[in-house]
XYZ file of C-alpha atoms in Angstrom:
469
model
C 20.942 -3.499 16.207
C 21.829 -4.857 12.773
C 23.055 -2.900 9.802
C 19.753 -3.596 8.105
C 17.057 -2.202 10.410
C 16.762 0.536 12.982
C 14.806 -1.238 15.716
C 16.187 -3.483 18.453
C 14.666 -6.921 19.078
C 11.782 -7.015 21.517
C 13.454 -10.044 23.079
C 17.237 -9.680 23.206
C 17.593 -13.390 24.060
C 15.266 -14.592 21.290
C 16.869 -17.505 19.456
C 15.734 -19.912 16.784
C 15.657 -23.646 17.380
C 19.030 -23.717 15.626
C 20.368 -21.132 18.060
C 20.272 -18.213 15.634
C 19.701 -14.750 17.086
C 17.576 -12.025 15.551
C 20.652 -10.383 14.059
C 21.997 -13.634 12.616
C 18.605 -14.379 11.102
C 18.491 -10.994 9.415
C 22.078 -11.413 8.210
C 21.075 -14.643 6.480
C 18.085 -13.011 4.818
C 19.927 -9.884 3.687
C 22.731 -12.074 2.380
C 20.448 -13.316 -0.400
C 20.250 -11.559 -3.786
C 18.194 -8.438 -3.130
C 17.061 -6.417 -6.145
C 15.923 -3.598 -3.832
C 19.577 -2.967 -2.969
C 21.441 -3.520 -6.237
C 23.579 -0.459 -6.979
C 23.314 -1.130 -10.720
C 20.114 -2.121 -12.520
C 19.931 -5.701 -13.778
C 19.864 -6.123 -17.564
C 16.537 -7.625 -18.585
C 14.141 -9.187 -16.102
C 15.861 -11.796 -13.897
C 12.656 -12.875 -12.161
C 11.098 -16.301 -12.617
C 8.204 -18.065 -10.871
C 9.299 -21.710 -10.976
C 11.538 -21.359 -7.902
C 8.796 -19.521 -5.982
C 6.359 -22.368 -6.676
C 8.985 -24.879 -5.528
C 9.739 -22.889 -2.375
C 6.086 -22.768 -1.325
C 5.623 -26.439 -2.192
C 8.513 -27.274 0.146
C 6.613 -25.406 2.865
C 3.334 -27.213 2.235
C 1.750 -24.577 -0.047
C 0.520 -22.255 2.744
C -1.146 -19.969 0.172
C -3.802 -22.626 -0.419
C -5.428 -21.854 2.943
C -5.923 -18.132 2.238
C -8.492 -16.035 0.399
C -6.347 -13.437 -1.346
C -6.653 -9.965 -2.850
C -3.733 -9.246 -5.196
C -2.867 -5.592 -5.924
C -0.319 -4.172 -8.382
C 0.389 -0.852 -10.065
C 3.085 1.770 -10.490
C 1.868 3.916 -7.617
C -0.962 3.615 -5.138
C -0.756 -0.140 -4.682
C 0.603 0.062 -1.133
C -2.013 2.569 0.005
C -4.818 0.621 -1.675
C -3.616 -2.640 -0.137
C -3.592 -0.957 3.280
C -7.142 0.277 2.716
C -8.425 -3.168 1.737
C -6.713 -4.822 4.695
C -8.154 -2.200 7.055
C -11.630 -2.850 5.661
C -11.311 -6.593 6.209
C -10.044 -6.102 9.763
C -12.800 -3.587 10.525
C -15.282 -6.193 9.261
C -14.038 -8.554 11.967
C -11.954 -10.868 9.799
C -8.368 -11.791 10.571
C -6.411 -10.224 7.732
C -2.765 -10.399 6.687
C -1.118 -7.584 4.743
C 2.139 -7.994 2.820
C 3.778 -4.807 1.504
C 7.262 -3.691 0.510
C 9.675 -2.124 1.052
C 9.611 -1.300 4.769
C 10.323 2.056 6.386
C 11.998 1.173 9.678
C 11.991 -2.584 10.266
C 11.496 -5.710 8.193
C 8.626 -6.793 10.452
C 6.457 -4.028 8.931
C 6.125 -6.080 5.758
C 4.185 -8.803 7.561
C 1.110 -7.380 9.293
C -1.892 -9.147 10.773
C -4.822 -6.908 11.697
C -2.495 -3.931 11.399
C 0.171 -5.293 13.738
C 3.645 -6.141 12.414
C 5.221 -9.511 13.116
C 7.280 -9.751 16.293
C 11.022 -10.393 16.184
C 10.472 -13.887 17.611
C 7.981 -14.638 14.852
C 10.425 -13.283 12.296
C 13.227 -15.564 13.521
C 10.958 -18.600 13.259
C 9.783 -17.628 9.775
C 13.343 -17.105 8.538
C 14.322 -20.549 9.807
C 11.354 -22.114 8.013
C 12.159 -20.497 4.678
C 15.869 -21.227 5.125
C 15.150 -24.935 5.413
C 12.790 -24.856 2.422
C 15.309 -22.846 0.387
C 18.026 -25.400 1.124
C 15.678 -28.204 0.068
C 14.929 -26.661 -3.324
C 18.576 -25.685 -3.827
C 19.503 -29.354 -3.522
C 16.771 -30.096 -6.064
C 18.516 -27.821 -8.578
C 16.329 -24.698 -8.280
C 19.234 -22.417 -7.365
C 19.493 -19.871 -4.554
C 16.243 -18.224 -3.447
C 16.315 -14.420 -3.503
C 15.509 -12.015 -0.681
C 12.084 -11.177 -2.090
C 11.197 -14.803 -2.766
C 12.021 -15.610 0.847
C 10.117 -12.633 2.316
C 7.067 -13.424 0.168
C 7.082 -17.016 1.399
C 7.547 -15.744 4.967
C 4.508 -13.495 4.637
C 2.254 -16.236 3.345
C 3.439 -18.686 6.012
C 2.994 -16.040 8.724
C -0.599 -15.453 7.655
C -1.294 -19.204 7.639
C 0.206 -19.668 11.107
C -1.706 -16.699 12.498
C -5.044 -18.030 11.305
C -5.774 -15.339 8.729
C -8.966 -15.687 6.734
C -7.931 -12.974 4.265
C -4.548 -11.969 2.842
C -3.820 -8.815 0.856
C -0.654 -9.119 -1.225
C 1.010 -6.077 -2.761
C 3.021 -6.805 -5.897
C 6.708 -6.066 -5.393
C 7.754 -5.154 -8.938
C 5.896 -5.564 -12.218
C 3.377 -8.365 -11.898
C 3.716 -11.147 -14.461
C 6.947 -12.513 -12.958
C 6.644 -11.047 -9.467
C 6.982 -13.514 -6.583
C 3.469 -12.727 -5.376
C 1.998 -13.950 -8.679
C 1.797 -17.521 -7.418
C -1.553 -16.923 -5.725
C -5.100 -17.731 -6.808
C -6.868 -14.523 -5.761
C -10.525 -13.738 -5.284
C -9.974 -10.265 -6.793
C -7.057 -8.535 -8.493
C -6.435 -4.822 -8.953
C -4.066 -2.530 -10.855
C -4.033 0.940 -9.344
C -2.064 2.929 -11.939
C 0.484 2.669 -14.740
C 3.442 5.009 -15.185
C 7.067 4.966 -16.209
C 9.195 3.312 -13.535
C 11.672 0.419 -13.465
C 11.977 0.662 -17.251
C 15.139 -1.462 -17.218
C 13.015 -4.402 -16.059
C 9.493 -3.705 -17.307
C 9.875 -1.871 -20.635
C 10.251 1.652 -21.957
C 6.600 2.459 -22.727
C 3.426 2.516 -20.672
C 2.018 -0.195 -22.940
C 4.923 -2.536 -22.182
C 4.719 -1.788 -18.460
C 0.933 -2.288 -18.498
C 1.384 -5.710 -20.095
C 3.782 -6.736 -17.322
C 1.534 -5.459 -14.543
C -1.564 -7.012 -16.121
C 0.197 -10.355 -15.786
C -1.528 -10.722 -12.410
C -4.953 -10.943 -14.097
C -6.305 -14.484 -13.711
C -8.882 -16.274 -15.889
C -12.391 -15.474 -14.720
C -11.232 -13.489 -11.666
C -12.639 -9.936 -11.330
C -10.067 -7.182 -11.846
C -10.363 -3.543 -10.782
C -8.405 -0.921 -12.705
C -7.563 2.557 -11.469
C -5.425 3.148 -14.577
C -6.203 6.472 -16.238
C -3.656 6.454 -19.059
C -5.684 5.487 -22.182
C -2.922 3.442 -23.848
C -2.194 1.495 -20.665
C -5.908 0.987 -19.964
C -6.366 -0.460 -23.455
C -3.659 -3.073 -22.780
C -5.314 -4.061 -19.498
C -8.693 -4.337 -21.229
C -7.197 -6.569 -23.922
C -5.592 -8.939 -21.415
C -8.729 -9.023 -19.254
C -10.787 -9.911 -22.341
C -8.344 -12.660 -23.338
C -8.640 -14.182 -19.866
C -12.388 -13.581 -19.602
C -11.852 -11.623 -16.402
C -14.608 -9.083 -15.611
C -12.959 -5.642 -15.610
C -14.122 -2.611 -13.640
C -12.391 0.436 -15.144
C -12.118 3.850 -13.469
C -13.747 6.751 -15.371
C -15.868 4.234 -17.286
C -17.497 1.869 -14.793
C -16.996 4.017 -11.713
C -16.102 7.640 -11.055
C -14.538 9.586 -8.189
C -15.328 13.083 -6.979
C -13.763 14.866 -4.030
C -16.080 17.168 -2.143
C -14.008 19.156 0.309
C -10.769 19.564 2.161
C -11.490 19.039 5.849
C -8.037 19.673 7.257
C -4.402 18.993 6.525
C -4.954 15.316 5.799
C -8.660 14.671 5.387
C -11.393 15.107 2.780
C -14.660 13.613 1.573
C -15.254 11.796 -1.681
C -18.001 10.246 -3.791
C -17.818 6.793 -5.380
C -20.209 6.891 -8.316
C -20.896 3.756 -10.404
C -22.012 4.066 -14.016
C -25.507 2.935 -14.987
C -24.202 -0.212 -16.662
C -21.189 -2.087 -15.264
C -19.765 -5.615 -15.734
C -20.401 -6.283 -12.030
C -22.784 -4.444 -9.674
C -21.261 -1.582 -7.684
C -22.693 0.384 -4.757
C -22.992 4.160 -4.780
C -21.300 6.039 -1.906
C -21.472 9.777 -1.354
C -19.664 12.135 1.020
C -17.500 9.422 2.534
C -14.716 10.659 4.822
C -11.124 9.837 3.855
C -8.233 10.285 6.273
C -5.503 10.286 3.601
C -4.669 13.470 1.703
C -4.919 14.044 -2.030
C -7.142 13.258 -4.996
C -4.850 10.309 -5.743
C -5.838 8.764 -2.414
C -9.517 9.292 -3.248
C -8.881 7.312 -6.446
C -7.093 4.624 -4.435
C -10.061 4.500 -2.073
C -12.364 4.080 -5.071
C -10.306 1.098 -6.224
C -10.568 -0.331 -2.693
C -14.357 0.081 -2.737
C -14.662 -1.579 -6.141
C -12.534 -4.441 -4.777
C -14.933 -4.611 -1.823
C -17.959 -4.941 -4.098
C -16.248 -7.710 -6.094
C -15.204 -9.467 -2.879
C -18.729 -9.406 -1.468
C -20.066 -10.945 -4.683
C -17.555 -13.812 -4.588
C -17.195 -14.602 -0.881
C -20.617 -14.887 0.650
C -19.252 -16.176 3.972
C -16.815 -13.282 4.502
C -18.721 -10.089 3.838
C -17.340 -6.566 4.249
C -20.244 -4.360 5.431
C -20.587 -0.736 4.365
C -20.046 0.589 7.875
C -16.758 -1.303 8.151
C -15.619 0.175 4.838
C -16.567 3.683 5.842
C -14.883 3.511 9.252
C -11.704 1.983 7.828
C -11.248 4.716 5.217
C -12.097 7.465 7.699
C -9.438 6.401 10.205
C -6.621 4.790 8.205
C -3.097 6.179 8.357
C -0.284 4.900 6.138
C 3.230 5.880 7.233
C 5.215 7.727 4.608
C 2.236 8.598 2.399
C 1.930 12.399 2.667
C 2.401 11.940 6.388
C 2.050 15.105 8.484
C 4.297 15.885 11.437
C 2.929 18.963 13.240
C 5.338 21.601 14.417
C 6.929 24.900 13.506
C 7.457 24.346 10.671
C 5.065 21.581 9.632
C 6.931 18.637 8.072
C 5.384 16.400 5.392
C 7.037 13.049 4.683
C 6.268 11.266 1.429
C 7.769 8.250 -0.310
C 7.137 9.756 -3.773
C 9.918 8.483 -6.049
C 8.727 8.855 -9.643
C 7.046 11.459 -11.810
C 3.466 10.400 -11.112
C 3.848 10.205 -7.339
C 5.699 13.532 -7.173
C 2.901 15.088 -9.250
C 0.360 13.745 -6.735
C 2.378 15.286 -3.911
C 2.664 18.570 -5.813
C -1.127 18.672 -6.226
C -1.530 18.507 -2.444
C 1.075 21.242 -1.931
C -0.624 23.493 -4.494
C -4.072 22.875 -3.031
C -3.225 23.433 0.627
C 0.045 25.327 0.965
C 0.298 27.549 -2.103
C 0.712 30.742 -0.066
C 3.253 29.310 2.377
C 7.017 29.057 2.289
C 7.507 25.415 1.245
C 11.029 23.977 1.280
C 11.756 20.472 -0.041
C 14.371 17.980 1.086
C 15.047 15.813 -1.959
C 17.162 12.718 -2.506
C 16.567 9.863 -4.906
C 17.974 6.709 -6.493
C 20.215 6.780 -9.530
C 17.809 4.645 -11.568
C 15.037 7.252 -11.211
C 14.278 10.197 -13.504
C 15.534 12.951 -11.214
C 15.070 15.609 -13.891
C 11.313 15.054 -14.160
C 10.826 14.985 -10.395
C 12.904 18.127 -9.812
C 11.069 19.954 -12.601
C 7.740 19.270 -10.886
C 9.062 20.139 -7.433
C 10.648 23.397 -8.571
C 7.230 24.662 -9.699
C 5.653 23.963 -6.307
C 8.244 24.856 -3.668
C 10.323 27.924 -2.881
C 13.603 26.094 -2.227
C 15.066 22.596 -2.480
C 17.772 21.122 -0.246
C 19.479 18.261 -2.084
C 20.763 15.288 -0.134
C 21.227 11.499 -0.178
C 20.265 8.531 1.943
C 22.889 6.190 3.419
C 20.946 2.981 3.976
C 21.042 1.712 0.375
C 23.777 1.858 -2.306
C 21.392 3.115 -5.011
C 21.649 6.798 -3.953
C 21.993 9.576 -6.522
C 25.008 11.860 -5.835
C 23.586 15.184 -4.551
C 26.111 17.205 -6.551
C 24.773 15.576 -9.714
C 21.248 16.426 -8.584
C 22.391 20.028 -8.163
C 23.605 20.111 -11.775
C 20.242 18.748 -12.962
C 18.330 21.234 -10.798
C 20.345 24.091 -12.249
C 19.321 23.015 -15.749
C 15.618 22.456 -15.078
C 15.015 25.310 -12.614
C 17.604 27.829 -13.707
C 18.921 28.332 -10.196
C 21.260 26.718 -7.690
C 19.934 24.654 -4.810
C 21.761 23.895 -1.613
C 23.548 20.528 -1.221
C 23.763 18.916 2.227
C 25.171 15.383 2.105
C 23.794 14.179 5.447
C 20.018 13.794 5.267
C 19.426 14.693 8.927
C 21.464 17.869 8.500
C 19.541 18.601 5.312
C 16.281 18.375 7.241
C 17.556 20.861 9.803
C 18.663 23.260 7.071
C 15.237 23.000 5.456
C 13.490 23.731 8.769
C 15.581 26.872 9.131
C 14.883 27.967 5.536
C 11.125 27.373 5.901
C 10.781 29.233 9.202
C 8.193 28.534 11.930
C 5.212 29.339 9.691
C 6.524 27.416 6.685
C 6.339 23.823 5.454
C 9.101 21.269 4.880
C 8.402 18.364 2.527
C 10.689 15.314 2.361
C 10.452 13.277 -0.852
C 12.275 11.541 -3.682
C 12.835 8.060 -2.286
C 11.356 5.422 -0.029
C 14.840 5.053 1.456
C 15.130 8.766 2.267
C 11.734 8.708 3.964
C 12.779 5.652 5.958
C 16.031 7.282 7.043
C 14.323 10.411 8.385
C 10.999 9.133 9.707
C 12.199 7.849 13.070
C 13.609 11.238 14.098
C 10.384 12.934 12.978
C 8.276 10.522 15.026
C 10.468 11.070 18.096
C 10.359 14.833 17.705
C 6.586 15.017 17.226
């Protein structure tokens, strides 16, 4: 086991051609600059695309062999990317999915037809990008970062595995994100909210401009953005690039029909009478993921599907494949239910908008129950806003921290914030696993425990929840 991931190699003797083990390969990768793990935010935006282009060129430009869907947004981009990839796989096409960060192991970031890369594949990919990174370093491009290397690994993995389709989730922002070296068939922006302001800007308009940087000339773009100011920026950039734009609540609408259980519902996808591109009407479609926000994500995925089918006549995604994919998809860490007494809900919500989406589900389904939250977050997040929302929707909050990343927010400081916003004291338990046990006890057998506040907190606790359930 390495310090970086929680799973052991599937082949303890697996070595690269250079004799590197799995652990040594990961050590190399995690030794690069990694903005996911910086304890202090970087001033300005340090990202550039010239080195990413050079890195892929040194590997033979593997992205050229792929038909790509490129998805960005403040929240919802990971779920939407998973939906689109599931649709492509259900349609019988070999599909790669690149998402970040991971919950338990790095291999999760590189999926083909839903299956993560093996450790042996990972070792080989790391060696390939290491050689390419050394080549471009000698050419004067500088040291490749962790995310540049993992993005190149994903694209190369999909090429090697014979993928016809690749779905790339933007890591951060869009305009200067490493994934923005692709020539996609369709792009999408799921939502715009305040997050990563130190890198992307202090207003939704500034953030929208960064995220709309993935829009390509003439390439259809689907927007799930509901903030009017942010939507106006996306419209402006789409117009400048002559990219047909399908905008939620204008060109297509979403209605949820019913709640069919803890984590299922039905929804309608309703196109307007006049749209820039033709859209299909769908009614009473089942959706396995909980929440109105996931119905909106599914609507973005369906609009992407309609654009895809218009552009790629040889790789169609039939309606039945779409319906079955959305009805059966599960995405770890996205309002994920772990049955028991009490029920535990794990969610990666880590900003105001995603915590509001979680709170909507709690209010809709568990309003009469004793809901206790386990909350820990990163110091660059707006803890006050998240705790304000949580305090209105749960009976108690247990404050904690994760230990797998140096960006954690001190729980005692969270307690001071909670006292201000909620007018009462919440319990502090430094160890996240102990905090979960305390929350179970406070909720009681008939209650509900919800874990939220950080992707890293969800990752730290998920394995024990899976084992227990």
